[in-house]
Structure formats: structure tokens, C-alpha cells
PDB file of C-alpha atoms and ligand atoms in Angstrom:
ATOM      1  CA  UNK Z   1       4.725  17.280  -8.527  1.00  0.00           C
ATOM      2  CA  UNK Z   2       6.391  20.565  -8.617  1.00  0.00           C
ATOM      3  CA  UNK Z   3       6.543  22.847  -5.256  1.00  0.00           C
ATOM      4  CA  UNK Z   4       6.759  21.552  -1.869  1.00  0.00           C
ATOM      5  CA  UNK Z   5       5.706  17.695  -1.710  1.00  0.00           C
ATOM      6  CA  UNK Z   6       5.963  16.981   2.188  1.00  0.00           C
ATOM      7  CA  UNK Z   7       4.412  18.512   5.120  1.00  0.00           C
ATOM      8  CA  UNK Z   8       4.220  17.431   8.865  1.00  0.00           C
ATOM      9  CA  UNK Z   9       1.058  17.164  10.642  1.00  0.00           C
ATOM     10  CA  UNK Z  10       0.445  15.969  14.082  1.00  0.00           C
ATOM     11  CA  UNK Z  11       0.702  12.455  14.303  1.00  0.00           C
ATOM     12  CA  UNK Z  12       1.372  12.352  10.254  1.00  0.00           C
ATOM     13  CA  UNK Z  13       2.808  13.281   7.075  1.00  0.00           C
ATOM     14  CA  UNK Z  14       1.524  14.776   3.866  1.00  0.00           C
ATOM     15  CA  UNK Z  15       3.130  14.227   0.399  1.00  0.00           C
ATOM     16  CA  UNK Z  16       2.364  14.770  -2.763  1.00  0.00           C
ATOM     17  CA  UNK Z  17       5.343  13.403  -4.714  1.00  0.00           C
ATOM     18  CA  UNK Z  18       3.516  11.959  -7.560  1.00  0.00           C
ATOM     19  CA  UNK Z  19       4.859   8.523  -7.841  1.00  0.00           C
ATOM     20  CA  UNK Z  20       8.417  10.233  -9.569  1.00  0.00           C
ATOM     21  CA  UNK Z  21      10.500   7.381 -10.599  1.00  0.00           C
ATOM     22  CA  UNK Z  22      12.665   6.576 -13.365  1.00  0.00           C
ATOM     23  CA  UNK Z  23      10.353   3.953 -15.248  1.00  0.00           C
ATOM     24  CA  UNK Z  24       9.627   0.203 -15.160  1.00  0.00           C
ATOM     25  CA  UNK Z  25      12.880  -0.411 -17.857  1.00  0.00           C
ATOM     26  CA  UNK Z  26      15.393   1.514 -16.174  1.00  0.00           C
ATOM     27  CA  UNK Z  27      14.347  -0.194 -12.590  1.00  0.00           C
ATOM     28  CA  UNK Z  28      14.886  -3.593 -14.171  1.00  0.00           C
ATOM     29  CA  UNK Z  29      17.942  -2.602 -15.644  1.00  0.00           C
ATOM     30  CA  UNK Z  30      19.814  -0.581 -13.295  1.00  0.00           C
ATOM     31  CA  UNK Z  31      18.402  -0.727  -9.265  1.00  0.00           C
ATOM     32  CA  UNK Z  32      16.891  -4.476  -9.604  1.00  0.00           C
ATOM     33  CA  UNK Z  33      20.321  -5.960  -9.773  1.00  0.00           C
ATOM     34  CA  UNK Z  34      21.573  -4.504  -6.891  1.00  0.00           C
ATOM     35  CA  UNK Z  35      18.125  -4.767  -4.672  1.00  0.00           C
ATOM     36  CA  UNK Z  36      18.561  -8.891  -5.788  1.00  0.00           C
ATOM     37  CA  UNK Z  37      21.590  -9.172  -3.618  1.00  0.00           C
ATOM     38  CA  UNK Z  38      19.468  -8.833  -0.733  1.00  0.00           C
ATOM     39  CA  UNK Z  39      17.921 -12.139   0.685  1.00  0.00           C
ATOM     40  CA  UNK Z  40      14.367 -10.574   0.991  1.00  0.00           C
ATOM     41  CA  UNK Z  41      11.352 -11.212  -1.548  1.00  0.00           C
ATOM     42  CA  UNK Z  42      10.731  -8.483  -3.793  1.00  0.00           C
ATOM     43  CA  UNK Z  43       7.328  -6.980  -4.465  1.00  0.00           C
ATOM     44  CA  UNK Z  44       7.566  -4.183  -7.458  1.00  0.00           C
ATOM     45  CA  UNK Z  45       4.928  -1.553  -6.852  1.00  0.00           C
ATOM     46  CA  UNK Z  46       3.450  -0.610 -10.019  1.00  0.00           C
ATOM     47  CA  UNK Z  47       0.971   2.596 -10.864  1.00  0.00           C
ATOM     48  CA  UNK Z  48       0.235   3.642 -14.339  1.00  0.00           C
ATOM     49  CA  UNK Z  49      -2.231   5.952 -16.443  1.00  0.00           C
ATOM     50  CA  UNK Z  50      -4.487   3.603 -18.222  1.00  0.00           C
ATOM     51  CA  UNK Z  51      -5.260   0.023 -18.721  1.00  0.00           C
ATOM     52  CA  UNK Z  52      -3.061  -1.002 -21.714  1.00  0.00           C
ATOM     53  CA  UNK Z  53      -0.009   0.907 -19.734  1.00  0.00           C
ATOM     54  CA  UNK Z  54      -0.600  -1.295 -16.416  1.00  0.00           C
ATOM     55  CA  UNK Z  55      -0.982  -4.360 -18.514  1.00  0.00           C
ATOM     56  CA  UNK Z  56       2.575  -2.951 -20.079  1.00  0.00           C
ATOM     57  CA  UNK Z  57       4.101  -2.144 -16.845  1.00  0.00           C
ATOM     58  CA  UNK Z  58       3.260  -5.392 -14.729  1.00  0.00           C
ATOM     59  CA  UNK Z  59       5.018  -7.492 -18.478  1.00  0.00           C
ATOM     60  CA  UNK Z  60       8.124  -5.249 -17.830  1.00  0.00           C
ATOM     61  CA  UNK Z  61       8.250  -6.084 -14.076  1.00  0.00           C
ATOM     62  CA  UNK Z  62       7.621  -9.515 -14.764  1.00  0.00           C
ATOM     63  CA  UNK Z  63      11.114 -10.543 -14.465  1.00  0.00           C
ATOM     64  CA  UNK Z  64      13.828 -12.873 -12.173  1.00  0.00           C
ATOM     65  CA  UNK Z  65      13.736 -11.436  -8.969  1.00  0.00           C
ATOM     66  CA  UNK Z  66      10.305 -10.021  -8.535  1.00  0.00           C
ATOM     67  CA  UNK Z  67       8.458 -12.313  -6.302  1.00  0.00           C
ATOM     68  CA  UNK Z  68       4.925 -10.480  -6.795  1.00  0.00           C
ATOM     69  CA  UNK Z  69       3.721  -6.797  -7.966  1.00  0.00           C
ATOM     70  CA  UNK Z  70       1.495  -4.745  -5.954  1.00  0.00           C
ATOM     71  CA  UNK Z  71      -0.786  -2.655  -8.348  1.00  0.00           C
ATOM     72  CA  UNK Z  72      -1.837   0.769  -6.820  1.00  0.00           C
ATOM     73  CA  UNK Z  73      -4.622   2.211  -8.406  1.00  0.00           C
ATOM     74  CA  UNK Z  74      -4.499   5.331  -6.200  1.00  0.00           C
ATOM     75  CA  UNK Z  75      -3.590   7.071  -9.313  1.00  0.00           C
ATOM     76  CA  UNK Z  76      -5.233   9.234 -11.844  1.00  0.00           C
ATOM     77  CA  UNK Z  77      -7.190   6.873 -15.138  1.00  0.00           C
ATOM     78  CA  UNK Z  78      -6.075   9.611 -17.984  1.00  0.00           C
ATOM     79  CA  UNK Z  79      -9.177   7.884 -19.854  1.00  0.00           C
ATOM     80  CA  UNK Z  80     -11.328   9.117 -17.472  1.00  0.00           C
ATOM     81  CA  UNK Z  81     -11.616  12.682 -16.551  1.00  0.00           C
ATOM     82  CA  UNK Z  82      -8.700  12.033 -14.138  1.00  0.00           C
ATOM     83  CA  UNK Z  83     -10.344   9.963 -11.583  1.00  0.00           C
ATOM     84  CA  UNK Z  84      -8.768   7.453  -9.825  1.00  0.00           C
ATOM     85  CA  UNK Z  85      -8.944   3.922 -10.493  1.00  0.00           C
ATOM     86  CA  UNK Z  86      -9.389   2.909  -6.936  1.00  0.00           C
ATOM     87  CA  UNK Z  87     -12.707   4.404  -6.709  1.00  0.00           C
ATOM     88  CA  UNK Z  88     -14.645   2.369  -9.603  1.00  0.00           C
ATOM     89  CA  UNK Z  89     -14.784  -1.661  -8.657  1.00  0.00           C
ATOM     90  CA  UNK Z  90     -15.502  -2.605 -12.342  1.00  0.00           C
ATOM     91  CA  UNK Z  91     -12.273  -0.127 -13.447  1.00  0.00           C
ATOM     92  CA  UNK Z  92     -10.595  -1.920 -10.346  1.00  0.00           C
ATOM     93  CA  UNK Z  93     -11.685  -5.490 -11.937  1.00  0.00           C
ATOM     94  CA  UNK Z  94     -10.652  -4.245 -15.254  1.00  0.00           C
ATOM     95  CA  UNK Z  95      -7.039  -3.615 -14.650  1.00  0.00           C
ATOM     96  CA  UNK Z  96      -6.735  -6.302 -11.941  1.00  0.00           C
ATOM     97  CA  UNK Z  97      -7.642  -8.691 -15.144  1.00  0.00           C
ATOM     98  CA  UNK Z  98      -5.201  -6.948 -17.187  1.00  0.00           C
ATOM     99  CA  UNK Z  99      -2.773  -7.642 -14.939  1.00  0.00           C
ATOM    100  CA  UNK Z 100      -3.337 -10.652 -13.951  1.00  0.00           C
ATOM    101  CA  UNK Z 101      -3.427 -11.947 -17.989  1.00  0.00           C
ATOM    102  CA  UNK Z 102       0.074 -10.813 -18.558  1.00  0.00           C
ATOM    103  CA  UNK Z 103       1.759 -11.997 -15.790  1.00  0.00           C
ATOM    104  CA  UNK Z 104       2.667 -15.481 -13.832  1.00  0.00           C
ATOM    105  CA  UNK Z 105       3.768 -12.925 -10.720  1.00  0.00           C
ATOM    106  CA  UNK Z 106       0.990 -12.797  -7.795  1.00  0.00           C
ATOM    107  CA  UNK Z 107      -0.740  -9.713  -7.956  1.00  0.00           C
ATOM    108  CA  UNK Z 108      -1.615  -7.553  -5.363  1.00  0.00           C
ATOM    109  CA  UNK Z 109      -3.718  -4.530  -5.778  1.00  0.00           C
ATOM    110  CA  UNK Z 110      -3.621  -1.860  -3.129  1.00  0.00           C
ATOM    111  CA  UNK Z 111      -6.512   0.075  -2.436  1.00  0.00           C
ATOM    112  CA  UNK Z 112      -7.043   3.533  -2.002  1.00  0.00           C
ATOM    113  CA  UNK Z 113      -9.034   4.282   1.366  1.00  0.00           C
ATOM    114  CA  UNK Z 114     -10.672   7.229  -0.515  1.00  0.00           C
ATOM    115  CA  UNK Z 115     -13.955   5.522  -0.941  1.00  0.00           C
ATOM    116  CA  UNK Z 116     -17.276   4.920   0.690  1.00  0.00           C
ATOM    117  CA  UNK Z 117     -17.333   1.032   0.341  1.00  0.00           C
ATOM    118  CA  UNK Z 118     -13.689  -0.770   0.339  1.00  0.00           C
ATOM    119  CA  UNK Z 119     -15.232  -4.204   0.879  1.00  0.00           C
ATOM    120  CA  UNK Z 120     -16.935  -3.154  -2.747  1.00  0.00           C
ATOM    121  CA  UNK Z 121     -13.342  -2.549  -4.542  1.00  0.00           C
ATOM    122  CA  UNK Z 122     -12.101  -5.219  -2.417  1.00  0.00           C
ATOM    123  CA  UNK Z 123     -14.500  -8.041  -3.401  1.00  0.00           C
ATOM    124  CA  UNK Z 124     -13.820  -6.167  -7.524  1.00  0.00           C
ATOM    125  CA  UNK Z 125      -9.586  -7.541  -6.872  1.00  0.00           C
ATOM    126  CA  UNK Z 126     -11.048 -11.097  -5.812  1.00  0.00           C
ATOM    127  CA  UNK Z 127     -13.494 -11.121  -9.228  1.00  0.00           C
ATOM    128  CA  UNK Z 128     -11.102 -10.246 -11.435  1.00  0.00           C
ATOM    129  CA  UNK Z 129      -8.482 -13.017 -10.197  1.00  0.00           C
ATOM    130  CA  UNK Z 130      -6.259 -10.781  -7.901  1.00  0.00           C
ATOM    131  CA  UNK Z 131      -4.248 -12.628  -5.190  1.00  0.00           C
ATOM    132  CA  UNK Z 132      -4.186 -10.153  -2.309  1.00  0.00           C
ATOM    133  CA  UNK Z 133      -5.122  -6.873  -1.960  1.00  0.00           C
ATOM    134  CA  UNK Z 134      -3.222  -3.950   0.390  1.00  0.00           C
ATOM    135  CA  UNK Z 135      -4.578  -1.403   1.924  1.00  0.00           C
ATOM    136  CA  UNK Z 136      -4.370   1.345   3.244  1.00  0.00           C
ATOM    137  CA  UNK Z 137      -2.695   3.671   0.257  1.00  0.00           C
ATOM    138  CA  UNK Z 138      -3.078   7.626   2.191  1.00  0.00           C
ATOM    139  CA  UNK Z 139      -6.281   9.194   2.837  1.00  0.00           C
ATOM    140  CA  UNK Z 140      -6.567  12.487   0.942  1.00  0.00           C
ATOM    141  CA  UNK Z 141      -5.786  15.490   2.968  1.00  0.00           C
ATOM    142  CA  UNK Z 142      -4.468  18.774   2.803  1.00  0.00           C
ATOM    143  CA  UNK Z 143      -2.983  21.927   4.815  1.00  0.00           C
ATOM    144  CA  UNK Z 144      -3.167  25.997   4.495  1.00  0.00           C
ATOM    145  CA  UNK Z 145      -0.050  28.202   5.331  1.00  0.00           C
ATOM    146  CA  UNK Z 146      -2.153  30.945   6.892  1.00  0.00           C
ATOM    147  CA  UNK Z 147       0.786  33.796   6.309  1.00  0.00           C
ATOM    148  CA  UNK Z 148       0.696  33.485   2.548  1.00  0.00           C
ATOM    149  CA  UNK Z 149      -2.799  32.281   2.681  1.00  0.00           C
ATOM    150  CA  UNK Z 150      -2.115  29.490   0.211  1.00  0.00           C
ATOM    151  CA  UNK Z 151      -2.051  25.641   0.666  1.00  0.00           C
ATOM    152  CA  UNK Z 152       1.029  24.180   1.704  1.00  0.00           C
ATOM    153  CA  UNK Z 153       1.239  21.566  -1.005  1.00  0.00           C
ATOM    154  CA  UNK Z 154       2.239  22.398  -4.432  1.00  0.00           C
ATOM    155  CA  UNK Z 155      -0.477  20.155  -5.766  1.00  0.00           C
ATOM    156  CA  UNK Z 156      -3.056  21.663  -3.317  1.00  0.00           C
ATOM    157  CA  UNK Z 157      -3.741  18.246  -1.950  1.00  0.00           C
ATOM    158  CA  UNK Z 158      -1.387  15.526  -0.773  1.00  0.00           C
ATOM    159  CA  UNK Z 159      -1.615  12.045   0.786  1.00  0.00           C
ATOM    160  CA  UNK Z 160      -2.037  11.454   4.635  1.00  0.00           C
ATOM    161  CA  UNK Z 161       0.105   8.619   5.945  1.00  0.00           C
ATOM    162  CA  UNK Z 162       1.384   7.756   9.400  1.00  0.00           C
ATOM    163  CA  UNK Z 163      -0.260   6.887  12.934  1.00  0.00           C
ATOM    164  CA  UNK Z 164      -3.060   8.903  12.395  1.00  0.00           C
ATOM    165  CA  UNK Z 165      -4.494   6.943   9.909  1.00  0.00           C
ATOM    166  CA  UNK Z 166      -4.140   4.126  11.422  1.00  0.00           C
ATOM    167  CA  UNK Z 167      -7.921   3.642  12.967  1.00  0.00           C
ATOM    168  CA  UNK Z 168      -9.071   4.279   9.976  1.00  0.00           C
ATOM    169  CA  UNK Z 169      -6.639   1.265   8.153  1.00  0.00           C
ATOM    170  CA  UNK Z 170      -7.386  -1.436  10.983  1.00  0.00           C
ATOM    171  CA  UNK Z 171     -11.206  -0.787  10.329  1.00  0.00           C
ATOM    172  CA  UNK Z 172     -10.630  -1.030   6.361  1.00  0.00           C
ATOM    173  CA  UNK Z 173      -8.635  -4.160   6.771  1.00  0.00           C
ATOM    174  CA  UNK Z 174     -10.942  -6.166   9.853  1.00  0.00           C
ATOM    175  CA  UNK Z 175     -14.128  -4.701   6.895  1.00  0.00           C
ATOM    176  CA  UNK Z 176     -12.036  -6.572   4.009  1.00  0.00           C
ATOM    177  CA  UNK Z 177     -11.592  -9.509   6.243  1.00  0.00           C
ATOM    178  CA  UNK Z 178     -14.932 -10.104   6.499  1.00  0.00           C
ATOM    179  CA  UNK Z 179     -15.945  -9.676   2.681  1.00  0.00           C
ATOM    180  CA  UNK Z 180     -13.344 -11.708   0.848  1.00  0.00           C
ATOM    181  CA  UNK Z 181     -11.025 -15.125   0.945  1.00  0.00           C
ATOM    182  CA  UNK Z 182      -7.767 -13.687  -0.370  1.00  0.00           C
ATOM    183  CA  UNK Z 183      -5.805 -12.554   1.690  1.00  0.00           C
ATOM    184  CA  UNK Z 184      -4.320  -8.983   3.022  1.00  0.00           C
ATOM    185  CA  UNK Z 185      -1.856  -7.227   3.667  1.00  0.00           C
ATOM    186  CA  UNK Z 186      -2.062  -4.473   6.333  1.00  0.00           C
ATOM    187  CA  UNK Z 187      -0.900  -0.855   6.743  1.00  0.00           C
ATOM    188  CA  UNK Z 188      -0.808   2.422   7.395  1.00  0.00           C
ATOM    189  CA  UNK Z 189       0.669   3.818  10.463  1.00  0.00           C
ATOM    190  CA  UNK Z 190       2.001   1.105  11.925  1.00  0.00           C
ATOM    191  CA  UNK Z 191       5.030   2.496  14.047  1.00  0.00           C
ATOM    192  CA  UNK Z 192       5.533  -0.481  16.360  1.00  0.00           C
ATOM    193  CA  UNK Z 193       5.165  -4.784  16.707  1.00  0.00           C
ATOM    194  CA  UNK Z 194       2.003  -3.565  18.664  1.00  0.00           C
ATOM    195  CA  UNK Z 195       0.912  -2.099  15.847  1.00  0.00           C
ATOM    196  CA  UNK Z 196       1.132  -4.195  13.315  1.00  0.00           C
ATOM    197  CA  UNK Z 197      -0.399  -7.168  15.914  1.00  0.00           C
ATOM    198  CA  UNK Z 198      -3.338  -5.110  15.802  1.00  0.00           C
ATOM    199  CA  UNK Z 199      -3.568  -5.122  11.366  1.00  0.00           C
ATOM    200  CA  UNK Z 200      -2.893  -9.013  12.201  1.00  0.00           C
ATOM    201  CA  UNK Z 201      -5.842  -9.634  14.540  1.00  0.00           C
ATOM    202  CA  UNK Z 202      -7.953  -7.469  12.244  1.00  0.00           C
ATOM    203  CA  UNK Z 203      -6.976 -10.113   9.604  1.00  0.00           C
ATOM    204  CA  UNK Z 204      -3.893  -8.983   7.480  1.00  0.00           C
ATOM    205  CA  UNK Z 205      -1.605 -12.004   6.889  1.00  0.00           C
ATOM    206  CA  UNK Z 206       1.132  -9.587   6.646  1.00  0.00           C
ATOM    207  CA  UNK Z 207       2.368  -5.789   7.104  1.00  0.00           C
ATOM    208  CA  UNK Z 208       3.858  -2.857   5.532  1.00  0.00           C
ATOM    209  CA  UNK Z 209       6.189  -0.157   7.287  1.00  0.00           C
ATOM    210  CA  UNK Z 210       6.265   2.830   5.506  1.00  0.00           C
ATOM    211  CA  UNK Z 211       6.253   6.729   7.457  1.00  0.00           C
ATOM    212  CA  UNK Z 212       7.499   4.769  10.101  1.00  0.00           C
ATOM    213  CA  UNK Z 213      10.661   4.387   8.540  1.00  0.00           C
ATOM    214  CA  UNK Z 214      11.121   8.679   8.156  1.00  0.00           C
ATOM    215  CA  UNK Z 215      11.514   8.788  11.890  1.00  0.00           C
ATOM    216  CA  UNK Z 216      13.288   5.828  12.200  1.00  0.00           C
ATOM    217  CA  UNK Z 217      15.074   3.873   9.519  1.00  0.00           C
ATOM    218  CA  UNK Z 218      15.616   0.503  11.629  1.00  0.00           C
ATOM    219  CA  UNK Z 219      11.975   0.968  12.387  1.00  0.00           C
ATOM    220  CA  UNK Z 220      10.840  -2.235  10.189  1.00  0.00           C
ATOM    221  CA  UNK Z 221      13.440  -4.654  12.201  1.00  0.00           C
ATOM    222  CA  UNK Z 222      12.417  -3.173  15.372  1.00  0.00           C
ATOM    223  CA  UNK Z 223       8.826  -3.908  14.474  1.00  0.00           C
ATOM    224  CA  UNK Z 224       9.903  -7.485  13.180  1.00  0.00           C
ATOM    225  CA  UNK Z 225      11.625  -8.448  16.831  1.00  0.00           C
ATOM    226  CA  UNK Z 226       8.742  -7.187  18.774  1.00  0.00           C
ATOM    227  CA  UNK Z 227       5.956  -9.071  17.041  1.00  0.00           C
ATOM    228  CA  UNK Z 228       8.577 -12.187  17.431  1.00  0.00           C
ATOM    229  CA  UNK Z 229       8.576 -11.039  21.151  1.00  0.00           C
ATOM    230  CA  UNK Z 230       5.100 -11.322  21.284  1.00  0.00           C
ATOM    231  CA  UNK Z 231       4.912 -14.641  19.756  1.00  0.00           C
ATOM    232  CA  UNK Z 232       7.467 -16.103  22.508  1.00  0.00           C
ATOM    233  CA  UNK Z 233       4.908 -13.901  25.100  1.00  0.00           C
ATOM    234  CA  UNK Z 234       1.967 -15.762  23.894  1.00  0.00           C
ATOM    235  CA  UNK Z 235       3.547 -19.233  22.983  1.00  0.00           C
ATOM    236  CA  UNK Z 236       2.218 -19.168  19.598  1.00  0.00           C
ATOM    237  CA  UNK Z 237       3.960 -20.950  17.076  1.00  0.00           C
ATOM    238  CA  UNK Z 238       4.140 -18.576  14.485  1.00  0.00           C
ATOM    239  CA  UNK Z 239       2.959 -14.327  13.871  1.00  0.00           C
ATOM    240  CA  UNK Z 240       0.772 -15.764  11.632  1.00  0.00           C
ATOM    241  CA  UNK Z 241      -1.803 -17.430  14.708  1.00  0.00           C
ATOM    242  CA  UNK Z 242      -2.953 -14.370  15.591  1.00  0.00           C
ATOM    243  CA  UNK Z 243      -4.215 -13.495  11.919  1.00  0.00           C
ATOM    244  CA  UNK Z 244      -7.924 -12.424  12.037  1.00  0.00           C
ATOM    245  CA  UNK Z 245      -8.215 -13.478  16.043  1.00  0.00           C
ATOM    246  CA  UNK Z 246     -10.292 -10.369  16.723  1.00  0.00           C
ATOM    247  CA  UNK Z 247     -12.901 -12.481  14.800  1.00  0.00           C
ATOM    248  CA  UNK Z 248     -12.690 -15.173  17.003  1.00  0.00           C
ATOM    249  CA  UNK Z 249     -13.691 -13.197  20.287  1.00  0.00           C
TER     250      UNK Z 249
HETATM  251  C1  LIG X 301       6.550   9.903   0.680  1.00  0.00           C
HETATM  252  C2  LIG X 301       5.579   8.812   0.356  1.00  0.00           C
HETATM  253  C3  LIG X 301       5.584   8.241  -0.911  1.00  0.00           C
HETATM  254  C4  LIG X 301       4.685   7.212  -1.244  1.00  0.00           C
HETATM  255  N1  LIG X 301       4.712   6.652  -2.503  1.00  0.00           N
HETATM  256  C5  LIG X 301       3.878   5.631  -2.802  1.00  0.00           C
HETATM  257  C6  LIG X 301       3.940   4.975  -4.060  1.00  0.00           C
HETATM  258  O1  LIG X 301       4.769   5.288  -4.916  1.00  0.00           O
HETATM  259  N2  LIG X 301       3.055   3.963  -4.316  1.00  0.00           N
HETATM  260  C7  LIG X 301       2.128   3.554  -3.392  1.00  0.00           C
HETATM  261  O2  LIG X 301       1.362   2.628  -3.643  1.00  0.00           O
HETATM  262  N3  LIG X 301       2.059   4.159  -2.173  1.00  0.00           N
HETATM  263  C8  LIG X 301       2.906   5.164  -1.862  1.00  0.00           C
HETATM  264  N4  LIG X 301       2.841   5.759  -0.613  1.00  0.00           N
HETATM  265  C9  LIG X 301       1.853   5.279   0.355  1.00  0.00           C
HETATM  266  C10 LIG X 301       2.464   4.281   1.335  1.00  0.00           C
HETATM  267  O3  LIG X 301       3.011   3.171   0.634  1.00  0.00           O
HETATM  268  C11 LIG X 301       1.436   3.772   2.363  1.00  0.00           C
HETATM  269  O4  LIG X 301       0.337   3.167   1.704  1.00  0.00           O
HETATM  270  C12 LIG X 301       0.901   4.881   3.245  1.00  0.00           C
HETATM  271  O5  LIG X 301       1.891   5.846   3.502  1.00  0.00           O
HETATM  272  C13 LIG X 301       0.369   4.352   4.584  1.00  0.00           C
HETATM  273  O6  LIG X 301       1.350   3.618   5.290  1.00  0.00           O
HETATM  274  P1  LIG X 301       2.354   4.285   6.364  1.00  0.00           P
HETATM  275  O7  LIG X 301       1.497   5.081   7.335  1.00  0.00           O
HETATM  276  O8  LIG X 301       3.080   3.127   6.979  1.00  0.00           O
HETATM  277  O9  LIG X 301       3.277   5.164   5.581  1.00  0.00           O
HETATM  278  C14 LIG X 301       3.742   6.772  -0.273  1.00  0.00           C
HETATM  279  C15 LIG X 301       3.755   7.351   1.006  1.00  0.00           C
HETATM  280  C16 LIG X 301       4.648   8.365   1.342  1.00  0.00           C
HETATM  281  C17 LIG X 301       4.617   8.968   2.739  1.00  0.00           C
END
């Protein structure tokens, strides 16, 4: 998006990039070779304007290297007066099935939080064969420079991310715990192992790190040895004990 695309708030960040990239081809052809020399998995987050173009995009991500692609449907359905795809759980089924027929990858979709029922959309992922579902994507916010009395944002309206949407994530991911069998992955202002402990208990099998990493880039290995501090704390035998325990209680 043109104008400014970042803006701080207390306790987050705004942004409004608008998913700028250089395309599914070039990414396989120029920045996937040199992101497979790292001994990590590889998810390839994928957004796109309509169905036939996801179907396109997860078949040109589908490649050596790409252990599974997260599908965001955050972003705007062209066929559709603009509105997200996240908000619609037969749209959400639609292009998780799309997906899902053109690829042997897992597929993840990642929600949007920017909905009145996420167990709905979530439960939408597990009918139309997803594998996991994400969440949270940012929760739609905005701010006003009161000197030029316009909004900060070039496109008006930008994305909140960062510990203060974090309540908002753990309750999204301990609801989708309860309403379907595959399994999540957590985030959304997780800063610290305590953190993302907490997305685990709520029932994420595994976390993302993303504002985190603005304020501090080792953030994600920092986050990594103090959930495995936690595990020695607790004698568990693996991170993963934990997942859902708040259920338990
Ligand atoms: C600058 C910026 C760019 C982002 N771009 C994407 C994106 O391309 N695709 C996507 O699914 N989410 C995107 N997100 C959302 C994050 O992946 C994440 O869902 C959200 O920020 C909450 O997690 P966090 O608080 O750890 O950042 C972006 C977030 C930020 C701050």
C-alpha cells in the first residue's frame, strides 16, 4: 500500500503493507534456494485474490523444500465486493478444498480474528480437508494524527499485531481447541517462552514469533530456550506435554 504502512501503538504495531512480495515464481526461483540451506522446515505463506489464483499459487509453491503452506485468507476475494475470505466459512471451505486438491503439501489456513465466530471458520478448514489452521492473523485497527487530522495509515486501516493482542489470540486458540481435531498453531504477541506456554496450554501444538522479532531479532531462539527451560523446570519430556493442559484443570 502506498503512504506510511507502520505505526507504533502501545503495546503494538500497525501495518498495512499489503502482502508486497515479488510473486510465487520468482520466490521459488530466486530466495527458496538460498532459504533451503537452512536446516529448518519451510512453511510458504500464501494469500491470493480469488479461488482459481490460490489453487494456482499453492501448485507453484508446491515444490522441494516446502514442507507445508499456510493459506491466509485475511485478504481481499476480488469476486466478492472485496471482502475477505476469512470471514465466510463456506468461502473458507471453498479455497481450503482448492488447495488442498492441488497439492500433496499440508495445508494450513490461518484465520483472520476479524470475525464473530472463529470456531465457525475453524470447523469450515477441518470440512474442507485442511490440516491445521493458525491463528491469530492482526485484528483490524487504526490510528488518527490529530495535527493533520488525517489517519496515520495510508490505507486508513492497518493490522494490529504484538502483545496486545495477545488475550484476544489465547482465547481464539483455547475456543478452536475445543471445536475441532486438527491441530493449531498459536500466535500473536507472543514476546517470550512464557508466552508461547500459555498458546500451548490453550491447545496450539506449536507457535509463531512474529512483532516480536522487530524489537528483537534473536527473539524466536530466546523464546525456543525458555520454553526448553521450562520443560527441564517441570520434568516433562517434551514442549509438546503441556499442549491443551488448561483443559485438563
Ligand atoms: C509487518 C507485518 C507484515 C505481515 N505480513 C503478513 C503476511 O504477509 N501474511 C500473513 O499471513 N500475515 C502477515 N502478518 C501477520 C503476522 O504473521 C501475525 O499473524 C500477526 O502479526 C500476529 O502475530 P505477532 O503478534 O507475533 O506479530 C504480518 C504482520 C506484520 C506486523
Amino acid at each position: 500500500n502506498p503512504g506510511t504502512r507502520i505505526a507504533e501503538t502501545p503495546s503494538g504495531v500497525l501495518n498495512c503493507i499489503g502482502l508486497e512480495n515479488p510473486g510465487a515464481e520468482h520466490f521459488v526461483r530466486e530466495i527458496l534456494p538460498e532459504l533451503k540451506k537452512y536446516d529448518v522446515p519451510l512453511l510458504a505463506n500464501m494469500s491470493a485474490g480469488t479461488i482459481d489464483e490460490f489453487a494456482w499459487m499453492a501448485e507453484t509453491l508446491s515444490v522441494d523444500g516446502i514442507a507445508g503452506l499456510e493459506v491466509n485468507v485475511s485478504c481481499l476475494n476480488v469476486e466478492c465486493e472485496g471482502m475477505a475470505f476469512g470471514v465466510d466459512p463456506k468461502v473458507v471451505e471453498s479455497v481450503t478444498k482448492a488447495v488442498r486438491k492441488v497439492t500433496d503439501k499440508p495445508v494450513i489456513v490461518k484465520l483472520s480474528p476479524n470475525v464473530t465466530d472463529i470456531v465457525e471458520i475453524a470447523k469450515a478448514v477441518e470440512a474442507g480437508g485442511g490440516n491445521g489452521v493458525s491463528l491469530i492473523n492482526t485484528l483490524l485497527g487504526m490510528a488518527i494524527d490529530i495535527h493533520r487530522r488525517k489517519p496515520v495509515l495510508g490505507n486508513t486501516y492497518g493490522g494490529l499485531s504484538g502483545p496486545a493482542v495477545k488475550p484476544v489470540a489465547l482465547r481464539m486458540v483455547h475456543q478452536v481447541y475445543k471445536g475441532v481435531t486438527i491441530p493449531i498453531i498459536g500466535l500473536g504477541g507472543i514476546m517470550t517462552g512464557t508466552d508461547a506456554i500459555e498458546f500451548m496450554m490453550a491447545g496450539a501444538q506449536a507457535v509463531q514469533v512474529g512483532t516480536a522479532t522487530m524489537v528483537d531479532p534473536t527473539a524466536i531462539s530466546r523464546i525456543a530456550r525458555e520454553m526448553s527451560e521450562y520443560v527441564e523446570q517441570y520434568n516433562l519430556n517434551s514442549i509438546t506435554d503441556i499442549v491443551g493442559a488448561v483443559h485438563q484443570v
